[in-house]
Every structure is written in C-alpha cells, then in structure tokens.
Amino acid sequence: MDAAPAPTKKTTHVATAAEANCLRGNGDACTLATAKNEIVEVGGPPLTLPKVALEPHEMVVAHAWDSQGGLAVSTRRRVLYHNQTYKPVGEVKDLAFDARDRLRLGTFAGVENVEDEAIGWPGRCCVCIATIGEDVFAAALDGELALLKSARDLAWTAPLPADRAQCLAASNDVVVVSTRLGSVLCINESGSERWAQKVGDGDDGGGTYVIIHNNICYAAGGGAWAAYALDTGAPLIQGILRPRRCRGLGAASSNVIAAVEAGDSDDAPGRRGEMERTCALATLALP
C-alpha cells in the first residue's frame, strides 16, 4: 500500500556531502554527520557526543559506533578512533565495526583492517562495506560485491547492477545493496540473488540508501522510499520523499529517518557545493 509523503522537520544542520550514509545507529539512537564536521544526535535516547577534531580542509566522509559507544570518524585520508589516528593506504569511502569491535575500512586500496593493517581484496576500490560477525561484505566501484571471511579471505564475488553501488546493509544471512540509480538487491550468504526491487526515479545528486531494521529492508532515494520484507522482497509500504535528494537513512528506536536535502535538482550528480543548503529529517510514515 502507498503512504503519504514522509513528514519532515528542518534542522540547523546540513548533511555531509560525502557519499557514505551520513546517518548511523548507536543502539536505539541515530546520529548525523554534518557538512560542518560535527556528529549530532537526530533521534532516540540522549548520547554523549565527543568533539571531532579535524583540520579546516578536512571533511567527514563516514562515521560509525562500536558496541561500547565508541565513535570512529573518517576523513578521506585519516581515521580518528579512541584518541588515535590511523592513516589508511587508500582514500576512505566507508567504515564499519565487526562483531568484535574491530574497525574495517572500505578504501581505494581494498578492505583495510585497522587492527593489523592487513588489506583484504587488495587493489579493489571498495566504496561501501557492511559486516556480519567477523566477515565483511564489500562493494567495488566497478560493479562487484564480495564476501571476505574474517575481512581477508575472498569467499565469493557477485555482479551488481551496472550503476554504482551506494550503500550496503547486512543482517542474519543476507546483504542488501542499493545503487545510485535506485536498484535494491538482496543477496544470500552464498552469493546468489534472493530478490531485487527498484526505488525512486534516478540519480538526483544524492543517492539511494538502505538499512535493515526489525527484519525489514528500508530504501530511500530519488524522491521515494519503500519498505520490503527481508526474506521475500515483497513491498510492504512506499511513499514520497520531499525534498527529493537523499543523503542517508537510519533508525532511532521505532522510527526510520531519512536525511534529505533541498537543492537544485539539475545539479550534477556528486557536486560538492552543498555547504549552504538546508537539510531536513524525514520520519518515514510506517504502518
């Protein structure tokens, strides 16, 4: 069934112009990375938020929380975590923690392991990653998805739709990948497609993002959002995003939130001039 447009509220913040999901969960809370290099709370129970000490020329490209509430923040060329700085081999595109709170990076060099500086899937530009247990799923810029056992050993690869992978979400025995143009693809633990869907109507300079929450897959981008049954891909509900441009998707308690950005829809995809644009948080109208 269809839903009304997601109600929005304006904030004083602007979502970061980076391509990684700007919304990340910390238990029942949700945080937003902003274009002013701040991590701010946007829903759920109160959090103690550390100050992010970056240089004026740096930009947050991704952030993630470990199971103890520790925050990792990455710019393109360095990662801050536990008052330490890690300088990766490749430019950072995404980051995630595994079940043992080990930090994994998706970079131009592959999947980098901060703990021992090893690189899984070397030489591949990994634009987004997700973890299940100690394993890492990584999507490469050239349209391939891989499962790396223990973040190192290549178990399998699977082809992705022709347009660029934007976001990964993993849970139980599946991984869901969304692409910039709105394809949503669910792949099982052996690398076979379980289901595929489409959300939105193309690239508007933002992207298409996915999360898995309470065993349901949510996707948002291209002016629309939808919820799908995780096991079958059956559409559960869908609605409209206003403004159209999506920068991220997250969950806070029982709410699913999209970060949406007002701007000229004719802007070239990937344009970085978003510092003065307004941002809104759209709470999806769930049944």
Tab-separated table of C-alpha atoms in Angstrom:
chain	number	residue	atom	x	y	z
A	1	MET	CA	0.000	0.000	0.000
A	2	ASP	CA	1.053	3.601	-0.523
A	3	ALA	CA	1.812	6.046	2.256
A	4	ALA	CA	1.561	9.817	2.434
A	5	PRO	CA	4.761	11.830	1.950
A	6	ALA	CA	7.143	11.453	4.870
A	7	PRO	CA	6.694	14.381	7.291
A	8	THR	CA	9.859	16.453	7.591
A	9	LYS	CA	11.359	18.902	10.021
A	10	LYS	CA	14.136	21.334	9.173
A	11	THR	CA	17.316	21.333	11.199
A	12	THR	CA	20.160	23.793	11.588
A	13	HIS	CA	22.475	21.138	10.164
A	14	VAL	CA	23.458	20.193	6.637
A	15	ALA	CA	24.247	16.599	5.829
A	16	THR	CA	27.808	15.988	4.760
A	17	ALA	CA	28.408	15.995	1.013
A	18	ALA	CA	30.275	12.687	1.281
A	19	GLU	CA	28.788	9.686	-0.487
A	20	ALA	CA	28.664	7.331	2.513
A	21	ASN	CA	25.479	7.068	4.566
A	22	CYS	CA	25.518	10.196	6.758
A	23	LEU	CA	23.137	8.617	9.334
A	24	ARG	CA	24.442	5.876	11.632
A	25	GLY	CA	22.913	3.966	14.522
A	26	ASN	CA	24.174	3.678	18.090
A	27	GLY	CA	21.820	1.272	19.829
A	28	ASP	CA	18.393	2.918	19.691
A	29	ALA	CA	19.890	6.312	18.869
A	30	CYS	CA	20.804	7.791	15.494
A	31	THR	CA	23.465	10.357	14.599
A	32	LEU	CA	24.116	12.587	11.607
A	33	ALA	CA	27.466	13.643	10.143
A	34	THR	CA	27.214	17.265	9.033
A	35	ALA	CA	28.968	19.428	6.481
A	36	LYS	CA	30.461	21.356	9.414
A	37	ASN	CA	32.245	18.178	10.550
A	38	GLU	CA	30.015	17.641	13.559
A	39	ILE	CA	28.327	14.451	14.718
A	40	VAL	CA	24.894	15.387	16.038
A	41	GLU	CA	22.072	13.379	17.561
A	42	VAL	CA	18.883	13.227	15.487
A	43	GLY	CA	16.735	10.672	17.315
A	44	GLY	CA	16.470	8.152	20.112
A	45	PRO	CA	17.814	8.311	23.676
A	46	PRO	CA	20.390	11.012	24.585
A	47	LEU	CA	24.031	10.387	23.719
A	48	THR	CA	27.299	11.838	24.954
A	49	LEU	CA	28.841	13.119	21.743
A	50	PRO	CA	32.599	13.699	21.540
A	51	LYS	CA	34.068	16.689	19.727
A	52	VAL	CA	35.501	15.852	16.318
A	53	ALA	CA	38.921	17.484	15.964
A	54	LEU	CA	39.532	17.956	12.248
A	55	GLU	CA	41.642	20.333	10.233
A	56	PRO	CA	39.810	23.131	8.369
A	57	HIS	CA	40.409	21.483	4.992
A	58	GLU	CA	39.121	18.062	6.083
A	59	MET	CA	35.613	16.628	5.620
A	60	VAL	CA	33.883	13.755	7.414
A	61	VAL	CA	33.162	11.036	4.869
A	62	ALA	CA	31.872	8.340	7.248
A	63	HIS	CA	31.303	7.581	10.912
A	64	ALA	CA	30.314	4.514	12.944
A	65	TRP	CA	29.755	3.459	16.558
A	66	ASP	CA	31.225	0.392	18.243
A	67	SER	CA	29.217	-1.737	20.700
A	68	GLN	CA	30.571	0.217	23.684
A	69	GLY	CA	29.532	3.607	22.332
A	70	GLY	CA	32.947	4.483	20.923
A	71	LEU	CA	32.887	6.713	17.847
A	72	ALA	CA	35.069	6.307	14.760
A	73	VAL	CA	35.178	9.221	12.330
A	74	SER	CA	36.908	9.182	8.969
A	75	THR	CA	38.043	11.827	6.547
A	76	ARG	CA	39.312	10.802	3.136
A	77	ARG	CA	42.884	10.340	4.371
A	78	ARG	CA	42.721	9.548	8.098
A	79	VAL	CA	40.563	7.849	10.721
A	80	LEU	CA	40.049	9.042	14.322
A	81	TYR	CA	39.140	6.423	16.937
A	82	HIS	CA	39.868	6.163	20.682
A	83	ASN	CA	42.018	9.316	20.597
A	84	GLN	CA	44.244	7.718	17.990
A	85	THR	CA	44.784	8.470	14.322
A	86	TYR	CA	45.081	5.822	11.627
A	87	LYS	CA	46.323	6.747	8.165
A	88	PRO	CA	44.974	4.255	5.590
A	89	VAL	CA	46.740	3.176	2.429
A	90	GLY	CA	43.830	4.203	0.196
A	91	GLU	CA	41.303	7.014	0.276
A	92	VAL	CA	38.472	6.101	2.656
A	93	LYS	CA	34.953	5.639	1.271
A	94	ASP	CA	33.205	3.839	4.169
A	95	LEU	CA	33.846	2.195	7.542
A	96	ALA	CA	32.178	-0.353	9.841
A	97	PHE	CA	32.816	-2.363	13.007
A	98	ASP	CA	32.639	-6.147	13.118
A	99	ALA	CA	31.175	-8.233	15.955
A	100	ARG	CA	34.429	-7.936	17.932
A	101	ASP	CA	34.551	-4.146	17.525
A	102	ARG	CA	37.394	-4.298	15.035
A	103	LEU	CA	37.333	-1.363	12.664
A	104	ARG	CA	37.183	-2.115	8.935
A	105	LEU	CA	37.602	0.460	6.180
A	106	GLY	CA	36.398	0.456	2.602
A	107	THR	CA	39.082	2.314	0.643
A	108	PHE	CA	40.560	2.701	-2.830
A	109	ALA	CA	43.091	0.031	-1.770
A	110	GLY	CA	40.550	-2.633	-0.689
A	111	VAL	CA	39.184	-3.540	2.750
A	112	GLU	CA	41.696	-2.235	5.274
A	113	ASN	CA	41.895	-3.714	8.768
A	114	VAL	CA	42.891	-1.032	11.245
A	115	GLU	CA	43.976	-3.527	13.918
A	116	ASP	CA	46.794	-5.181	11.954
A	117	GLU	CA	46.935	-3.018	8.797
A	118	ALA	CA	46.163	-6.026	6.577
A	119	ILE	CA	44.228	-5.439	3.340
A	120	GLY	CA	41.507	-7.759	2.086
A	121	TRP	CA	40.507	-7.773	-1.603
A	122	PRO	CA	43.627	-5.700	-2.401
A	123	GLY	CA	43.577	-3.386	-5.361
A	124	ARG	CA	39.796	-3.045	-5.481
A	125	CYS	CA	38.124	0.297	-4.796
A	126	CYS	CA	35.623	-0.636	-2.080
A	127	VAL	CA	33.036	2.146	-1.989
A	128	CYS	CA	30.805	0.665	0.741
A	129	ILE	CA	31.082	-2.135	3.311
A	130	ALA	CA	28.973	-3.948	5.918
A	131	THR	CA	29.712	-6.683	8.436
A	132	ILE	CA	28.093	-9.850	9.793
A	133	GLY	CA	30.007	-11.354	12.675
A	134	GLU	CA	33.670	-11.129	11.720
A	135	ASP	CA	33.006	-11.226	7.971
A	136	VAL	CA	32.904	-8.209	5.658
A	137	PHE	CA	30.785	-7.567	2.594
A	138	ALA	CA	32.350	-5.049	0.218
A	139	ALA	CA	31.044	-3.446	-2.967
A	140	ALA	CA	33.626	-2.386	-5.543
A	141	LEU	CA	33.426	0.679	-7.744
A	142	ASP	CA	33.439	-1.461	-10.896
A	143	GLY	CA	30.215	-3.309	-10.015
A	144	GLU	CA	31.093	-6.368	-7.974
A	145	LEU	CA	30.148	-7.494	-4.458
A	146	ALA	CA	32.440	-9.701	-2.375
A	147	LEU	CA	32.285	-11.619	0.886
A	148	LEU	CA	35.560	-11.585	2.795
A	149	LYS	CA	35.759	-14.176	5.569
A	150	SER	CA	37.371	-12.616	8.632
A	151	ALA	CA	37.787	-9.488	6.459
A	152	ARG	CA	40.604	-11.161	4.481
A	153	ASP	CA	39.804	-14.368	2.606
A	154	LEU	CA	37.707	-13.971	-0.533
A	155	ALA	CA	34.770	-16.399	-0.315
A	156	TRP	CA	32.818	-15.301	-3.405
A	157	THR	CA	32.008	-12.402	-5.682
A	158	ALA	CA	28.699	-11.484	-7.305
A	159	PRO	CA	27.906	-8.997	-10.090
A	160	LEU	CA	25.941	-5.855	-9.276
A	161	PRO	CA	23.700	-3.689	-11.488
A	162	ALA	CA	25.588	-1.510	-13.931
A	163	ASP	CA	25.285	1.708	-11.956
A	164	ARG	CA	27.474	2.397	-8.944
A	165	ALA	CA	26.875	0.768	-5.544
A	166	GLN	CA	25.872	3.351	-2.936
A	167	CYS	CA	25.136	1.561	0.350
A	168	LEU	CA	25.223	-1.885	1.996
A	169	ALA	CA	23.222	-3.319	4.888
A	170	ALA	CA	23.715	-6.822	6.292
A	171	SER	CA	21.731	-8.909	8.767
A	172	ASN	CA	21.429	-12.596	9.613
A	173	ASP	CA	22.322	-14.399	6.369
A	174	VAL	CA	21.756	-11.689	3.740
A	175	VAL	CA	23.269	-8.473	2.461
A	176	VAL	CA	21.256	-5.756	0.710
A	177	VAL	CA	22.944	-3.353	-1.683
A	178	SER	CA	21.494	-0.164	-3.144
A	179	THR	CA	22.857	1.603	-6.205
A	180	ARG	CA	22.990	5.264	-7.111
A	181	LEU	CA	20.135	4.890	-9.630
A	182	GLY	CA	17.777	3.103	-7.232
A	183	SER	CA	18.309	-0.631	-7.672
A	184	VAL	CA	17.902	-2.614	-4.429
A	185	LEU	CA	19.359	-6.106	-4.497
A	186	CYS	CA	19.293	-8.757	-1.744
A	187	ILE	CA	21.985	-11.459	-1.873
A	188	ASN	CA	22.185	-14.544	0.330
A	189	GLU	CA	25.189	-15.928	2.184
A	190	SER	CA	26.316	-17.990	-0.814
A	191	GLY	CA	26.357	-15.041	-3.214
A	192	SER	CA	23.074	-15.734	-5.037
A	193	GLU	CA	20.379	-13.151	-5.636
A	194	ARG	CA	17.361	-13.562	-3.348
A	195	TRP	CA	15.285	-10.658	-4.662
A	196	ALA	CA	15.560	-7.322	-6.466
A	197	GLN	CA	13.498	-4.140	-6.376
A	198	LYS	CA	13.646	-0.546	-7.628
A	199	VAL	CA	13.003	2.640	-5.651
A	200	GLY	CA	12.844	6.242	-6.876
A	201	ASP	CA	13.381	7.557	-10.375
A	202	GLY	CA	17.091	8.021	-10.848
A	203	ASP	CA	20.103	9.993	-9.692
A	204	ASP	CA	19.270	13.485	-8.427
A	205	GLY	CA	22.697	14.246	-6.967
A	206	GLY	CA	22.061	12.421	-3.697
A	207	GLY	CA	21.879	8.652	-3.762
A	208	THR	CA	19.892	5.599	-2.692
A	209	TYR	CA	20.430	4.230	0.806
A	210	VAL	CA	19.298	1.073	2.595
A	211	ILE	CA	19.070	-0.172	6.172
A	212	ILE	CA	17.713	-3.330	7.773
A	213	HIS	CA	15.580	-2.653	10.840
A	214	ASN	CA	13.386	-5.168	12.703
A	215	ASN	CA	13.804	-7.685	9.863
A	216	ILE	CA	12.529	-5.223	7.247
A	217	CYS	CA	14.594	-3.623	4.479
A	218	TYR	CA	14.063	0.121	4.047
A	219	ALA	CA	15.316	2.002	0.982
A	220	ALA	CA	15.201	5.704	0.138
A	221	GLY	CA	16.398	7.811	-2.776
A	222	GLY	CA	15.329	9.542	-5.965
A	223	GLY	CA	12.308	11.163	-4.339
A	224	ALA	CA	10.809	7.971	-2.907
A	225	TRP	CA	11.129	5.445	-0.106
A	226	ALA	CA	9.905	1.892	0.387
A	227	ALA	CA	9.902	-0.987	2.860
A	228	TYR	CA	10.381	-4.600	1.762
A	229	ALA	CA	10.052	-7.944	3.521
A	230	LEU	CA	13.641	-9.049	4.080
A	231	ASP	CA	13.043	-12.711	3.239
A	232	THR	CA	10.995	-12.284	0.042
A	233	GLY	CA	11.408	-8.677	-1.095
A	234	ALA	CA	7.640	-8.195	-1.095
A	235	PRO	CA	6.764	-4.474	-0.956
A	236	LEU	CA	5.201	-3.560	2.380
A	237	ILE	CA	4.720	0.196	2.048
A	238	GLN	CA	6.024	3.031	-0.084
A	239	GLY	CA	5.947	6.787	-0.030
A	240	ILE	CA	7.344	10.051	-1.370
A	241	LEU	CA	10.426	11.935	-0.172
A	242	ARG	CA	10.207	15.721	-0.102
A	243	PRO	CA	12.765	17.184	-0.690
A	244	ARG	CA	13.797	14.519	-3.181
A	245	ARG	CA	17.546	14.330	-2.616
A	246	CYS	CA	18.549	11.700	-0.050
A	247	ARG	CA	21.835	11.777	1.877
A	248	GLY	CA	21.279	8.944	4.329
A	249	LEU	CA	18.924	6.555	6.073
A	250	GLY	CA	18.918	5.455	9.711
A	251	ALA	CA	16.804	4.127	12.577
A	252	ALA	CA	16.129	5.601	16.021
A	253	SER	CA	14.084	3.398	18.360
A	254	SER	CA	10.965	2.516	16.331
A	255	ASN	CA	11.424	5.315	13.771
A	256	VAL	CA	13.149	5.206	10.405
A	257	ILE	CA	14.669	8.547	9.412
A	258	ALA	CA	15.896	9.842	6.048
A	259	ALA	CA	18.257	12.799	5.731
A	260	VAL	CA	17.002	14.814	2.774
A	261	GLU	CA	18.462	17.926	1.236
A	262	ALA	CA	16.886	20.839	-0.606
A	263	GLY	CA	18.739	21.998	-3.697
A	264	ASP	CA	18.596	22.417	-7.442
A	265	SER	CA	17.544	19.091	-8.947
A	266	ASP	CA	19.543	19.962	-12.052
A	267	ASP	CA	22.827	19.930	-10.135
A	268	ALA	CA	25.344	17.459	-11.497
A	269	PRO	CA	25.489	14.190	-9.523
A	270	GLY	CA	28.242	14.221	-6.950
A	271	ARG	CA	28.571	18.003	-6.852
A	272	ARG	CA	30.264	19.153	-3.657
A	273	GLY	CA	28.840	22.672	-3.257
A	274	GLU	CA	26.273	21.831	-0.584
A	275	MET	CA	27.616	23.804	2.381
A	276	GLU	CA	24.773	26.352	2.377
A	277	ARG	CA	21.896	24.043	1.501
A	278	THR	CA	19.214	23.209	4.015
A	279	CYS	CA	18.732	19.736	5.396
A	280	ALA	CA	15.599	18.090	6.727
A	281	LEU	CA	14.986	14.871	8.612
A	282	ALA	CA	12.071	12.893	7.204
A	283	THR	CA	10.479	10.352	9.532
A	284	LEU	CA	9.007	7.668	7.297
A	285	ALA	CA	5.270	7.112	7.724
A	286	LEU	CA	5.392	3.497	8.856
A	287	PRO	CA	2.211	1.463	9.399
